[in-house]
Amino acid sequence: MTKPNTKKEGSFMSYLTTELLTSLLWGGTAANEFLRSKIEEGVNAVLKAELAGFLGYEKRSSAGWHTGNSRNGSYQRTIVTSYGKITVDVPRDRNGEFQSPLLPERKQRVDSLETTIIQLYQRGVTTRQIAELIEQMYGHYYTPATISKITADVSEQVAQFHSRPVAKRYAVIFCDAMYVNLRRDSVAKEAIHVLLGITPDGHKEVLDYAILPSESALNYADMLKSLKKRGLEQVLLFVSDGLVGLSDAVQSEFPRAKHQSCWVHLMRAVSRLVRPSDRKAVLDALKRVYQQEDAALARQELSAFLNSYRRKYKRLHKLFQNEASLFSFYEFPKSIQQTIYTSNLIENNNKGFRHKTKLKEQFPNEDSLERFACMVYCDYNRRFSGKAHRDFRKHIRNYWRCSRIEFSACTIKSLHIRLTLPPTICVTDTRFPKTVVFLF
């Protein structure tokens, strides 16, 4: 049987389809191999055309005489594509100025493959598992070391994340840490400290994170110092669990900010100090404390709660000694109190992070964990960039219309202001006696 003529007729696509069918029926060539060879031919043809356009004349044309530049042979490069490796002859010019946008320098893989690898890594797949998947999908093997090298390109993104400018004002910043397995000669759990902020417009984002051996209030203070250098000026409220010294640490950097201890963590601490048979009654009584209408009633309810269990559980009162951090959420509009009386917002974020690390028994080094955390938090910020807490936008934004006023001193009894704008009306909202509202 005679092989049919595959001479080009009609459109290129119809010709390519004919070539593919002919190759499969007569040559026994796999479709991937056929496409790989055509990609190789196409890339080489494009490179030659690009050089001709760069020089301004075709090969062996007299138009190139005395132009100051000419062809200078070629060199071979191996490129890994989705259909296998291709060998391309990259043309050169005499002056060494030609650079094809089709083939960036020092790049041996196509962007789609690198993107796939990075996305798999971002979802918690280990480098060894990625290497095996790539071999199954594309027919060529990448060592785990090569995969690590590809994902190391995220390092620039890590540096940008830690140095990017942040907003001047945040209504709330949540502070929390979680522990993951990290290898430093030996494997041990280390703390990822996270700061998550909500702007006056209600937009939330992870502001920064830091990997350190153990959670400490001083670590958060250092992170806040870094944020101040990146543009942070004012914070209304910090919310955290019961970490010792954190309230003092955050207020040392932002003296006018309030601090709120997480009531969910307080409930858990109380449940550990009472008998299982008493637990439900004790916790139900404690819930009534932070469910009161205002701070005054909540303090009365807390006093009654502690008095009723003083003899039976003497250690309970120690949990509530720092009363200044218990009821700060009452100083804010009622519509947002459900968001700020606990640290559930950042706890849910940490839960999602832990879920992504389930496939990883440990991180081989700090850089690996840095890259992984950066990709997770960049994705988090991207997903929530267009969403806002409606109640924050409605109530909190108006509290900070005084953006051009510099505070020299501010107390409940006195307020000294140096104005950089025309005279401004200053009033005190009777609903929130400690909140100063500026109206232009």
mmCIF file of C-alpha atoms in Angstrom, residues 106-327:
data_model
loop_
_atom_site.group_PDB
_atom_site.id
_atom_site.type_symbol
_atom_site.label_atom_id
_atom_site.label_comp_id
_atom_site.label_asym_id
_atom_site.label_seq_id
_atom_site.Cartn_x
_atom_site.Cartn_y
_atom_site.Cartn_z
ATOM 1 C CA ARG A 106 18.648 30.711 31.338
ATOM 2 C CA LYS A 107 15.186 29.154 31.201
ATOM 3 C CA GLN A 108 14.772 25.486 30.323
ATOM 4 C CA ARG A 109 11.090 24.993 31.118
ATOM 5 C CA VAL A 110 7.912 26.486 29.727
ATOM 6 C CA ASP A 111 5.882 28.765 31.999
ATOM 7 C CA SER A 112 2.840 26.465 32.055
ATOM 8 C CA LEU A 113 4.886 23.643 33.565
ATOM 9 C CA GLU A 114 6.492 25.897 36.162
ATOM 10 C CA THR A 115 3.057 27.276 37.039
ATOM 11 C CA THR A 116 1.719 23.746 37.499
ATOM 12 C CA ILE A 117 4.623 22.830 39.772
ATOM 13 C CA ILE A 118 4.239 25.971 41.895
ATOM 14 C CA GLN A 119 0.471 25.478 42.197
ATOM 15 C CA LEU A 120 0.944 21.875 43.330
ATOM 16 C CA TYR A 121 3.539 23.005 45.857
ATOM 17 C CA GLN A 122 1.203 25.725 47.089
ATOM 18 C CA ARG A 123 -1.479 23.113 47.753
ATOM 19 C CA GLY A 124 0.826 21.166 50.031
ATOM 20 C CA VAL A 125 2.071 18.455 47.635
ATOM 21 C CA THR A 126 5.639 17.438 48.499
ATOM 22 C CA THR A 127 8.480 17.911 46.017
ATOM 23 C CA ARG A 128 8.920 14.146 45.650
ATOM 24 C CA GLN A 129 5.218 13.684 44.886
ATOM 25 C CA ILE A 130 5.360 16.531 42.361
ATOM 26 C CA ALA A 131 8.321 14.881 40.610
ATOM 27 C CA GLU A 132 6.355 11.636 40.280
ATOM 28 C CA LEU A 133 3.250 13.445 39.010
ATOM 29 C CA ILE A 134 5.221 15.384 36.390
ATOM 30 C CA GLU A 135 6.773 12.149 35.125
ATOM 31 C CA GLN A 136 3.320 10.558 34.798
ATOM 32 C CA MET A 137 1.784 13.615 33.114
ATOM 33 C CA TYR A 138 4.585 14.727 30.780
ATOM 34 C CA GLY A 139 6.776 11.683 30.388
ATOM 35 C CA HIS A 140 10.008 13.176 31.724
ATOM 36 C CA TYR A 141 11.388 13.018 35.252
ATOM 37 C CA TYR A 142 12.307 15.942 37.479
ATOM 38 C CA THR A 143 14.295 15.186 40.579
ATOM 39 C CA PRO A 144 12.933 16.544 43.886
ATOM 40 C CA ALA A 145 15.965 18.855 43.923
ATOM 41 C CA THR A 146 14.904 20.327 40.560
ATOM 42 C CA ILE A 147 11.359 20.818 41.823
ATOM 43 C CA SER A 148 12.747 22.597 44.886
ATOM 44 C CA LYS A 149 14.783 24.841 42.598
ATOM 45 C CA ILE A 150 11.661 25.786 40.634
ATOM 46 C CA THR A 151 9.671 26.565 43.775
ATOM 47 C CA ALA A 152 12.643 28.566 45.083
ATOM 48 C CA ASP A 153 11.688 31.199 42.510
ATOM 49 C CA VAL A 154 9.005 32.181 45.018
ATOM 50 C CA SER A 155 11.770 33.588 47.260
ATOM 51 C CA GLU A 156 11.497 36.978 45.562
ATOM 52 C CA GLN A 157 7.793 36.979 46.359
ATOM 53 C CA VAL A 158 8.619 36.235 50.025
ATOM 54 C CA ALA A 159 10.894 39.279 50.247
ATOM 55 C CA GLN A 160 8.233 41.460 48.632
ATOM 56 C CA PHE A 161 5.571 40.174 51.053
ATOM 57 C CA HIS A 162 7.658 41.139 54.104
ATOM 58 C CA SER A 163 8.510 44.587 52.745
ATOM 59 C CA ARG A 164 5.326 45.659 50.952
ATOM 60 C CA PRO A 165 3.655 48.879 52.184
ATOM 61 C CA VAL A 166 0.590 48.499 54.413
ATOM 62 C CA ALA A 167 -2.307 50.847 55.146
ATOM 63 C CA LYS A 168 -1.824 53.645 57.668
ATOM 64 C CA ARG A 169 -4.811 52.660 59.793
ATOM 65 C CA TYR A 170 -6.360 49.390 60.858
ATOM 66 C CA ALA A 171 -9.492 49.042 62.916
ATOM 67 C CA VAL A 172 -8.458 45.644 64.335
ATOM 68 C CA ILE A 173 -5.319 43.502 64.238
ATOM 69 C CA PHE A 174 -5.586 39.868 65.316
ATOM 70 C CA CYS A 175 -2.497 38.169 66.741
ATOM 71 C CA ASP A 176 -1.997 34.409 66.907
ATOM 72 C CA ALA A 177 0.560 31.668 66.335
ATOM 73 C CA MET A 178 0.486 28.014 65.288
ATOM 74 C CA TYR A 179 3.101 25.283 65.436
ATOM 75 C CA VAL A 180 4.435 23.218 62.524
ATOM 76 C CA ASN A 181 7.240 20.672 62.203
ATOM 77 C CA LEU A 182 10.482 22.224 60.974
ATOM 78 C CA ARG A 183 13.928 20.690 60.566
ATOM 79 C CA ARG A 184 16.991 22.489 61.906
ATOM 80 C CA ASP A 185 19.437 19.582 62.156
ATOM 81 C CA SER A 186 16.628 17.879 64.075
ATOM 82 C CA VAL A 187 12.857 18.161 63.692
ATOM 83 C CA ALA A 188 10.886 20.225 66.209
ATOM 84 C CA LYS A 189 7.688 22.238 66.277
ATOM 85 C CA GLU A 190 8.175 25.965 65.704
ATOM 86 C CA ALA A 191 5.724 28.865 65.876
ATOM 87 C CA ILE A 192 4.466 30.827 62.885
ATOM 88 C CA HIS A 193 3.381 34.191 64.302
ATOM 89 C CA VAL A 194 0.621 35.796 62.228
ATOM 90 C CA LEU A 195 -0.844 39.322 62.208
ATOM 91 C CA LEU A 196 -4.192 39.678 60.415
ATOM 92 C CA GLY A 197 -5.718 43.148 60.067
ATOM 93 C CA ILE A 198 -9.084 44.671 59.157
ATOM 94 C CA THR A 199 -9.095 48.167 57.680
ATOM 95 C CA PRO A 200 -11.714 50.816 58.534
ATOM 96 C CA ASP A 201 -13.372 49.885 55.222
ATOM 97 C CA GLY A 202 -13.686 46.275 56.392
ATOM 98 C CA HIS A 203 -11.060 44.672 54.147
ATOM 99 C CA LYS A 204 -8.977 41.986 55.835
ATOM 100 C CA GLU A 205 -5.506 40.778 54.966
ATOM 101 C CA VAL A 206 -2.548 38.958 56.481
ATOM 102 C CA LEU A 207 -0.134 41.789 57.258
ATOM 103 C CA ASP A 208 2.898 39.729 58.160
ATOM 104 C CA TYR A 209 4.133 36.439 59.566
ATOM 105 C CA ALA A 210 7.325 35.343 61.307
ATOM 106 C CA ILE A 211 8.817 31.895 61.932
ATOM 107 C CA LEU A 212 10.427 31.600 65.364
ATOM 108 C CA PRO A 213 11.149 28.708 67.757
ATOM 109 C CA SER A 214 8.418 29.625 70.255
ATOM 110 C CA GLU A 215 5.574 32.106 70.626
ATOM 111 C CA SER A 216 6.483 35.237 72.547
ATOM 112 C CA ALA A 217 4.969 38.671 73.132
ATOM 113 C CA LEU A 218 8.313 40.260 72.205
ATOM 114 C CA ASN A 219 8.149 38.579 68.807
ATOM 115 C CA TYR A 220 4.844 40.307 68.108
ATOM 116 C CA ALA A 221 6.341 43.617 69.255
ATOM 117 C CA ASP A 222 9.174 43.214 66.736
ATOM 118 C CA MET A 223 6.666 42.457 63.979
ATOM 119 C CA LEU A 224 4.718 45.609 64.838
ATOM 120 C CA LYS A 225 7.900 47.674 64.697
ATOM 121 C CA SER A 226 8.466 46.337 61.193
ATOM 122 C CA LEU A 227 4.890 47.235 60.203
ATOM 123 C CA LYS A 228 5.382 50.783 61.491
ATOM 124 C CA LYS A 229 8.369 51.135 59.159
ATOM 125 C CA ARG A 230 6.130 49.927 56.318
ATOM 126 C CA GLY A 231 3.523 52.623 56.930
ATOM 127 C CA LEU A 232 1.300 51.515 59.830
ATOM 128 C CA GLU A 233 0.400 54.485 62.064
ATOM 129 C CA GLN A 234 -2.794 53.799 63.996
ATOM 130 C CA VAL A 235 -4.656 50.776 65.341
ATOM 131 C CA LEU A 236 -7.886 50.859 67.327
ATOM 132 C CA LEU A 237 -7.873 47.331 68.769
ATOM 133 C CA PHE A 238 -5.670 44.270 69.111
ATOM 134 C CA VAL A 239 -7.297 40.871 69.657
ATOM 135 C CA SER A 240 -5.389 37.833 70.882
ATOM 136 C CA ASP A 241 -5.530 34.768 73.081
ATOM 137 C CA GLY A 242 -4.223 34.790 76.643
ATOM 138 C CA LEU A 243 -0.510 35.000 75.815
ATOM 139 C CA VAL A 244 1.285 36.522 78.802
ATOM 140 C CA GLY A 245 2.651 40.006 78.182
ATOM 141 C CA LEU A 246 1.035 40.490 74.774
ATOM 142 C CA SER A 247 -1.240 43.320 75.898
ATOM 143 C CA ASP A 248 1.732 45.312 77.214
ATOM 144 C CA ALA A 249 3.809 44.471 74.129
ATOM 145 C CA VAL A 250 1.291 45.766 71.600
ATOM 146 C CA GLN A 251 0.440 48.852 73.636
ATOM 147 C CA SER A 252 4.117 49.705 73.950
ATOM 148 C CA GLU A 253 4.100 50.206 70.167
ATOM 149 C CA PHE A 254 0.589 51.695 69.939
ATOM 150 C CA PRO A 255 -0.207 53.280 73.326
ATOM 151 C CA ARG A 256 -3.686 54.491 72.333
ATOM 152 C CA ALA A 257 -4.806 51.100 71.056
ATOM 153 C CA LYS A 258 -7.078 48.844 73.087
ATOM 154 C CA HIS A 259 -6.514 45.139 73.689
ATOM 155 C CA GLN A 260 -9.173 42.432 73.756
ATOM 156 C CA SER A 261 -8.577 38.945 75.178
ATOM 157 C CA CYS A 262 -10.347 36.164 73.298
ATOM 158 C CA TRP A 263 -13.399 34.970 75.234
ATOM 159 C CA VAL A 264 -13.356 31.580 73.536
ATOM 160 C CA HIS A 265 -9.861 30.958 74.909
ATOM 161 C CA LEU A 266 -11.046 32.130 78.341
ATOM 162 C CA MET A 267 -13.913 29.644 78.163
ATOM 163 C CA ARG A 268 -11.481 26.844 77.329
ATOM 164 C CA ALA A 269 -9.221 27.836 80.217
ATOM 165 C CA VAL A 270 -12.189 27.809 82.619
ATOM 166 C CA SER A 271 -13.343 24.392 81.385
ATOM 167 C CA ARG A 272 -9.933 22.939 82.284
ATOM 168 C CA LEU A 273 -10.264 24.172 85.871
ATOM 169 C CA VAL A 274 -13.691 22.718 86.686
ATOM 170 C CA ARG A 275 -15.051 19.214 87.023
ATOM 171 C CA PRO A 276 -16.769 17.674 83.986
ATOM 172 C CA SER A 277 -20.001 17.390 85.970
ATOM 173 C CA ASP A 278 -19.962 21.162 86.623
ATOM 174 C CA ARG A 279 -18.623 22.243 83.252
ATOM 175 C CA LYS A 280 -21.904 22.961 81.461
ATOM 176 C CA ALA A 281 -23.376 25.030 84.299
ATOM 177 C CA VAL A 282 -20.141 27.010 84.758
ATOM 178 C CA LEU A 283 -19.730 27.780 81.066
ATOM 179 C CA ASP A 284 -23.379 28.753 80.648
ATOM 180 C CA ALA A 285 -22.965 31.211 83.530
ATOM 181 C CA LEU A 286 -19.792 32.602 81.991
ATOM 182 C CA LYS A 287 -21.452 33.127 78.604
ATOM 183 C CA ARG A 288 -23.902 35.493 80.230
ATOM 184 C CA VAL A 289 -20.981 37.778 81.104
ATOM 185 C CA TYR A 290 -19.986 38.738 77.554
ATOM 186 C CA GLN A 291 -23.571 38.606 76.303
ATOM 187 C CA GLN A 292 -24.595 41.623 78.388
ATOM 188 C CA GLU A 293 -25.689 44.856 76.700
ATOM 189 C CA ASP A 294 -22.770 46.974 77.916
ATOM 190 C CA ALA A 295 -19.492 46.801 79.801
ATOM 191 C CA ALA A 296 -20.975 47.930 83.140
ATOM 192 C CA LEU A 297 -23.498 45.094 83.174
ATOM 193 C CA ALA A 298 -20.821 42.648 82.021
ATOM 194 C CA ARG A 299 -18.560 43.618 84.942
ATOM 195 C CA GLN A 300 -21.439 43.105 87.375
ATOM 196 C CA GLU A 301 -22.193 39.687 85.873
ATOM 197 C CA LEU A 302 -18.515 38.694 86.035
ATOM 198 C CA SER A 303 -18.319 39.711 89.689
ATOM 199 C CA ALA A 304 -21.419 37.642 90.448
ATOM 200 C CA PHE A 305 -19.961 34.694 88.532
ATOM 201 C CA LEU A 306 -16.672 34.764 90.436
ATOM 202 C CA ASN A 307 -18.415 35.164 93.788
ATOM 203 C CA SER A 308 -20.667 32.183 93.136
ATOM 204 C CA TYR A 309 -17.690 29.877 92.422
ATOM 205 C CA ARG A 310 -15.076 31.487 94.686
ATOM 206 C CA ARG A 311 -15.181 28.787 97.350
ATOM 207 C CA LYS A 312 -15.493 25.817 95.006
ATOM 208 C CA TYR A 313 -12.942 26.871 92.349
ATOM 209 C CA LYS A 314 -10.522 29.371 93.853
ATOM 210 C CA ARG A 315 -8.250 29.491 90.802
ATOM 211 C CA LEU A 316 -10.901 30.918 88.488
ATOM 212 C CA HIS A 317 -10.433 34.516 89.600
ATOM 213 C CA LYS A 318 -6.796 34.495 88.399
ATOM 214 C CA LEU A 319 -7.993 34.128 84.807
ATOM 215 C CA PHE A 320 -9.905 37.410 84.980
ATOM 216 C CA GLN A 321 -7.421 39.644 86.783
ATOM 217 C CA ASN A 322 -6.641 41.730 83.674
ATOM 218 C CA GLU A 323 -10.082 43.279 83.442
ATOM 219 C CA ALA A 324 -8.889 46.022 81.087
ATOM 220 C CA SER A 325 -8.593 43.454 78.275
ATOM 221 C CA LEU A 326 -11.893 41.701 78.938
ATOM 222 C CA PHE A 327 -14.464 44.247 77.814
#
